């Protein structure tokens, strides 16, 4: 007898009724259909028979459905398998499985193409036989380590393909267990030859371009130096001429010479600065300085132009703005001269204002905002950012009206950035512009004296003293001549000499009052000459003051000079006021006070 069928079968997760399992059903059906003893059909009531039949039919339908599902799954599996093989074969990287013994068990098509062989030719071959002999040790070492410690390995070897050699193949190898087999290696191969060659080309191109850029900067630096030397002669001689009797027409010519040579000098300095900035060679010279003195000096330089144009100039530095700062005063002044120079150039009516304010202040430091505002022609909004690009001017018609190179603001921006600051411009066409320089400084307690490298910081030529004997040493004739003539104007006598050897010989008798010594000279540098002099002076000789004269104002050189026993420094182009101021400062007091006044008033 079979028991009652489950009256309310539970629903499976697939939503189908849970029937008796097939073997149970079969057992029950056989038991019902056959007598256990005779094998004849048992006695079944009609109701039982029809229930059993129903159950069997349901079960048959279920089986058919399961069958359908199975064949659908099989189809899907087949599609997915084909897709996987397609991907496996067409992957952009070579892929293979290698046995513990190093034999290739399977490989994708990309790997076969990489090595230029049929896929069949790879199977059961040693992978190492495709590795260049010289790199096989590396291959064995890496795969050996992988098999030993299971750590994935990544390395580059040269491989041999049908056409010859693949210089760079990158292998990524990992250990795996393969379907019950022992350890196998899964290896990905990427031919990186092209990439490495491109990188190599790129590196060579970059090196060449760096070398080009260095050569360009050096060329510019040398050229600027070469142009500057004769120009210094022109500027100097023009200054000397100012102190000579001239008729009005000669004076006019002289004025033109002076203004042209001044703009040429400023252009050369700009080009040199740009070259330095571009080649990353611009060094800041950090020192203590007075902010107010710096601004006053900037204003002094441009005051004649402001006056000539009849402009009003106001300076507004509130008391709370600290004065003793530490930073690069020369570069700060350079920026301000540029901004103020532009303000004067582009303003015909009204005024210019220089304002300073504190943006931020913290312990030992301050961030200042320096504004230069004008009531000039202004700048169109679409050009406001462009004017900071090198060689860019607001527009070409302006170029014709106003001279300039378009380098000034580009240099200012880079200088400001180098100082850790920034520059912005705001402008309204027809009403004027404001250039704002924001820059951080450290606060300093002292305000150190700053050698007047740029000829700013001029002291009036107030020195009054006796006619003296000077030794002027410089290998460049025009430089010597300019200084000699400036000194002669004041009635001094000058001996010129163009090299260190002669300088020492002339100095030996000890009858000069002061030596002006060029630093950069062939054979014996100014520093060597000075050291010999100081050495000899130890033997109970009178100490003669020596003023260094140099064209290079590089930090390194200045530091080197500062460590030497010079009495003073002058920077080329030597200006008449700074020459006399420095001489006056370096001479012994007794000589300064003897009281024979040098004639320095320009003859009208
Ligand atoms: P340069 O003055 O030598 O041409 P800059 O780089 O100093 O070069 O200035 C670039 C341009 O920016 C100028 O040619 C001018 O068109 C514009 N510019 C600069 N400052 C002012 C200003 N204060 N007012 C009007 N335009 C200005």
Coordinates of C-alpha atoms in Angstrom, one line a residue, residues 273-574:
X273 CA 66.2 87.9 -17.4
X274 CA 63.8 86.0 -19.6
X275 CA 66.5 83.6 -20.6
X276 CA 67.4 83.1 -17.0
X277 CA 63.8 82.5 -15.9
X278 CA 63.1 80.1 -18.8
X279 CA 66.2 78.1 -18.1
X280 CA 65.4 78.0 -14.4
X281 CA 68.6 79.8 -13.5
X282 CA 67.1 82.8 -11.9
X283 CA 68.2 83.0 -8.3
X284 CA 66.8 85.2 -5.7
X285 CA 69.2 87.1 -3.4
X286 CA 67.6 87.2 0.0
X287 CA 68.8 90.0 2.2
X288 CA 67.4 92.5 4.7
X289 CA 66.1 95.7 3.3
X290 CA 63.9 98.7 3.9
X291 CA 60.6 98.7 2.0
X292 CA 60.1 102.4 2.1
X293 CA 63.7 103.1 0.9
X294 CA 63.2 100.6 -1.9
X295 CA 59.9 102.3 -3.0
X296 CA 61.5 105.7 -2.7
X297 CA 64.4 104.6 -5.0
X298 CA 61.9 103.3 -7.6
X299 CA 60.1 106.6 -7.5
X300 CA 63.3 108.5 -7.8
X301 CA 64.2 106.6 -11.0
X302 CA 60.9 107.4 -12.7
X303 CA 60.3 110.8 -11.2
X304 CA 61.8 112.8 -14.2
X305 CA 59.3 111.0 -16.5
X306 CA 56.4 111.6 -14.2
X307 CA 57.3 115.2 -14.0
X308 CA 57.7 115.6 -17.7
X309 CA 54.2 114.3 -18.3
X310 CA 52.8 116.5 -15.6
X311 CA 51.3 113.5 -13.7
X312 CA 50.5 113.5 -10.0
X313 CA 52.2 110.7 -8.0
X314 CA 51.1 109.6 -4.6
X315 CA 52.6 107.0 -2.3
X316 CA 50.4 105.5 0.4
X317 CA 52.2 103.2 2.9
X318 CA 50.2 103.0 6.1
X319 CA 52.3 103.1 9.3
X320 CA 51.3 99.5 10.3
X321 CA 53.1 98.2 7.1
X322 CA 56.5 96.9 8.4
X323 CA 59.6 98.4 6.9
X324 CA 62.4 96.0 7.7
X325 CA 61.9 93.0 5.5
X326 CA 63.9 90.1 4.3
X327 CA 63.5 89.2 0.6
X328 CA 65.0 90.1 -2.7
X329 CA 64.9 93.9 -2.9
X330 CA 66.5 94.0 -6.3
X331 CA 63.8 91.9 -7.9
X332 CA 61.0 93.7 -6.0
X333 CA 62.3 97.0 -7.3
X334 CA 62.6 95.5 -10.8
X335 CA 58.9 94.6 -10.7
X336 CA 57.9 97.9 -9.3
X337 CA 60.0 99.9 -11.8
X338 CA 58.2 97.9 -14.6
X339 CA 54.7 98.5 -13.2
X340 CA 55.4 102.2 -12.5
X341 CA 57.1 102.6 -15.9
X342 CA 54.1 101.2 -17.6
X343 CA 51.7 103.3 -15.6
X344 CA 53.7 106.4 -16.6
X345 CA 53.9 105.3 -20.3
X346 CA 50.2 104.6 -20.7
X347 CA 48.9 107.6 -18.7
X348 CA 48.7 111.1 -20.2
X349 CA 46.4 112.8 -17.7
X350 CA 45.7 112.5 -14.0
X351 CA 47.8 110.5 -11.6
X352 CA 49.5 107.4 -10.4
X353 CA 49.2 105.9 -7.0
X354 CA 51.5 103.4 -5.3
X355 CA 49.7 101.8 -2.3
X356 CA 50.9 99.1 0.1
X357 CA 48.7 97.1 2.4
X358 CA 49.1 94.0 4.6
X359 CA 47.2 91.0 3.2
X360 CA 48.2 88.6 5.9
X361 CA 50.6 88.6 8.7
X362 CA 51.9 85.8 10.9
X363 CA 54.8 85.3 13.3
X364 CA 58.0 86.5 11.6
X365 CA 56.3 87.0 8.2
X366 CA 54.0 89.2 6.2
X367 CA 52.2 89.1 2.9
X368 CA 52.1 92.5 1.3
X369 CA 49.9 93.8 -1.4
X370 CA 51.6 96.5 -3.5
X371 CA 49.2 98.3 -5.9
X372 CA 50.3 100.5 -8.8
X373 CA 47.2 102.3 -10.1
X374 CA 46.9 104.8 -13.0
X375 CA 44.3 106.9 -14.7
X376 CA 45.6 106.0 -18.1
X377 CA 44.2 104.4 -21.3
X378 CA 43.3 101.1 -19.7
X379 CA 43.3 97.6 -21.2
X380 CA 40.4 95.8 -23.0
X381 CA 39.0 92.9 -20.8
X382 CA 39.8 90.2 -23.4
X383 CA 43.5 91.3 -23.4
X384 CA 44.0 91.5 -19.6
X385 CA 45.4 88.0 -19.2
X386 CA 47.3 88.0 -22.5
X387 CA 49.5 91.0 -21.5
X388 CA 51.4 88.7 -19.1
X389 CA 52.5 86.5 -22.0
X390 CA 56.0 87.1 -23.4
X391 CA 56.2 89.5 -26.3
X392 CA 52.5 90.3 -26.0
X393 CA 51.2 93.8 -26.1
X394 CA 47.6 94.9 -25.7
X395 CA 47.3 95.6 -29.4
X396 CA 49.3 96.4 -32.4
X397 CA 48.2 99.9 -32.9
X398 CA 49.3 100.6 -29.4
X399 CA 52.6 99.0 -30.3
X400 CA 53.1 101.7 -32.8
X401 CA 52.1 104.4 -30.4
X402 CA 54.0 103.2 -27.4
X403 CA 57.4 101.5 -27.6
X404 CA 58.3 98.4 -25.6
X405 CA 58.9 94.7 -26.2
X406 CA 56.0 93.1 -24.3
X407 CA 58.5 91.3 -22.1
X408 CA 58.2 93.4 -19.0
X409 CA 55.0 92.0 -17.5
X410 CA 56.0 88.4 -18.5
X411 CA 59.2 88.8 -16.4
X412 CA 57.3 90.5 -13.6
X413 CA 54.9 87.6 -13.4
X414 CA 57.6 85.0 -13.3
X415 CA 59.6 87.0 -10.8
X416 CA 56.6 87.4 -8.5
X417 CA 55.9 83.6 -8.8
X418 CA 59.6 82.9 -8.0
X419 CA 59.2 85.0 -4.9
X420 CA 56.1 83.0 -3.9
X421 CA 53.7 85.7 -4.9
X422 CA 51.4 86.7 -7.8
X423 CA 50.4 89.6 -10.0
X424 CA 46.9 90.6 -11.1
X425 CA 45.6 93.4 -13.3
X426 CA 42.3 95.1 -13.3
X427 CA 41.4 97.7 -15.8
X428 CA 38.7 99.8 -17.4
X429 CA 39.3 101.1 -20.9
X430 CA 39.6 104.9 -20.7
X431 CA 39.7 105.1 -16.9
X432 CA 42.9 103.4 -15.9
X433 CA 44.5 100.2 -14.6
X434 CA 45.6 98.7 -11.3
X435 CA 48.4 96.2 -11.2
X436 CA 48.5 94.3 -7.8
X437 CA 51.6 92.5 -6.7
X438 CA 51.0 90.1 -3.7
X439 CA 54.2 88.8 -2.3
X440 CA 55.4 87.3 1.0
X441 CA 58.4 88.5 3.0
X442 CA 60.0 87.5 6.2
X443 CA 60.2 90.3 8.8
X444 CA 63.7 91.4 9.7
X445 CA 65.1 93.2 12.7
X446 CA 68.0 95.0 10.9
X447 CA 68.1 96.7 7.6
X448 CA 71.5 95.8 6.1
X449 CA 73.3 98.0 3.7
X450 CA 72.7 97.0 0.1
X451 CA 75.4 97.6 -2.5
X452 CA 73.9 99.8 -5.2
X453 CA 74.1 97.1 -7.9
X454 CA 71.6 98.7 -10.2
X455 CA 72.7 102.3 -9.7
X456 CA 69.6 103.0 -7.7
X457 CA 70.2 104.1 -4.1
X458 CA 72.2 106.9 -5.4
X459 CA 73.7 109.2 -2.9
X460 CA 74.3 112.7 -4.2
X461 CA 77.9 113.3 -5.1
X462 CA 78.6 115.3 -2.0
X463 CA 82.1 114.0 -1.4
X464 CA 84.7 116.7 -1.1
X465 CA 88.2 115.6 -0.9
X466 CA 91.8 116.0 -2.3
X467 CA 92.9 115.0 -5.8
X468 CA 93.9 111.4 -5.5
X469 CA 95.7 108.7 -7.4
X470 CA 93.7 105.8 -8.6
X471 CA 94.7 102.5 -10.2
X472 CA 91.9 101.3 -12.5
X473 CA 92.3 97.6 -13.5
X474 CA 89.9 96.2 -16.2
X475 CA 90.7 94.1 -19.3
X476 CA 88.0 96.0 -21.2
X477 CA 89.2 99.3 -22.5
X478 CA 85.9 101.1 -22.7
X479 CA 85.1 100.2 -19.1
X480 CA 88.5 101.5 -17.9
X481 CA 88.2 104.6 -20.0
X482 CA 84.7 105.5 -18.6
X483 CA 85.8 105.2 -15.0
X484 CA 89.1 107.0 -15.7
X485 CA 87.3 109.9 -17.3
X486 CA 84.8 110.1 -14.5
X487 CA 87.6 110.3 -12.0
X488 CA 89.5 112.8 -14.1
X489 CA 86.4 115.0 -14.1
X490 CA 86.9 115.4 -10.4
X491 CA 90.6 116.2 -10.9
X492 CA 92.0 112.9 -9.8
X493 CA 94.9 111.2 -11.5
X494 CA 94.4 107.8 -12.9
X495 CA 96.6 105.0 -14.0
X496 CA 94.9 102.4 -16.2
X497 CA 96.0 98.8 -16.6
X498 CA 94.4 95.8 -18.3
X499 CA 95.7 92.8 -16.4
X500 CA 96.4 91.5 -12.9
X501 CA 100.1 91.0 -13.3
X502 CA 100.7 94.7 -14.3
X503 CA 98.2 95.7 -11.6
X504 CA 100.4 94.1 -9.0
X505 CA 103.6 95.6 -10.4
X506 CA 102.0 99.1 -10.5
X507 CA 100.6 98.7 -7.0
X508 CA 103.9 97.6 -5.5
X509 CA 105.4 101.0 -4.8
X510 CA 102.3 101.8 -2.7
X511 CA 101.5 105.2 -4.0
X512 CA 97.8 104.8 -5.0
X513 CA 95.0 106.0 -2.8
X514 CA 92.5 103.5 -4.1
X515 CA 92.3 100.6 -6.5
X516 CA 89.2 99.9 -8.7
X517 CA 89.6 96.2 -9.6
X518 CA 87.6 94.3 -12.2
X519 CA 86.7 90.8 -11.0
X520 CA 86.5 88.9 -14.2
X521 CA 89.8 89.1 -16.0
X522 CA 91.7 86.5 -18.0
X523 CA 94.8 84.9 -16.5
X524 CA 94.5 86.5 -13.0
X525 CA 91.1 87.2 -11.6
X526 CA 90.4 90.3 -9.5
X527 CA 90.0 88.1 -6.4
X528 CA 93.5 86.5 -6.9
X529 CA 95.0 90.0 -7.4
X530 CA 93.3 91.2 -4.2
X531 CA 94.5 88.2 -2.2
X532 CA 98.1 88.8 -3.3
X533 CA 97.8 92.5 -2.3
X534 CA 96.4 91.7 1.1
X535 CA 99.1 89.1 1.7
X536 CA 101.8 91.6 0.9
X537 CA 100.2 94.3 3.1
X538 CA 100.7 92.0 6.1
X539 CA 104.4 92.9 5.8
X540 CA 104.0 96.2 7.4
X541 CA 102.7 98.1 4.4
X542 CA 100.0 100.7 4.1
X543 CA 96.6 99.2 3.4
X544 CA 95.2 100.5 0.2
X545 CA 91.4 100.3 -0.2
X546 CA 90.2 98.1 -3.1
X547 CA 86.8 98.5 -4.7
X548 CA 85.5 95.5 -6.7
X549 CA 83.9 96.3 -10.0
X550 CA 81.8 93.6 -11.7
X551 CA 79.4 93.1 -14.5
X552 CA 78.0 89.8 -13.1
X553 CA 75.7 90.2 -10.2
X554 CA 75.1 86.5 -9.6
X555 CA 74.4 85.4 -6.1
X556 CA 77.3 82.9 -6.1
X557 CA 79.8 85.6 -7.2
X558 CA 78.5 88.1 -4.7
X559 CA 78.8 85.7 -1.9
X560 CA 82.3 84.9 -3.0
X561 CA 83.2 88.6 -3.1
X562 CA 81.6 89.2 0.2
X563 CA 84.0 86.7 1.8
X564 CA 87.0 88.6 0.4
X565 CA 88.7 91.6 1.9
X566 CA 87.3 94.2 -0.5
X567 CA 86.4 97.6 0.8
X568 CA 83.5 98.2 -1.5
X569 CA 81.6 97.0 -4.6
X570 CA 80.5 98.7 -7.8
X571 CA 78.3 97.1 -10.4
X572 CA 78.6 97.8 -14.1
X573 CA 77.4 100.0 -15.7
X574 CA 79.2 102.2 -13.3

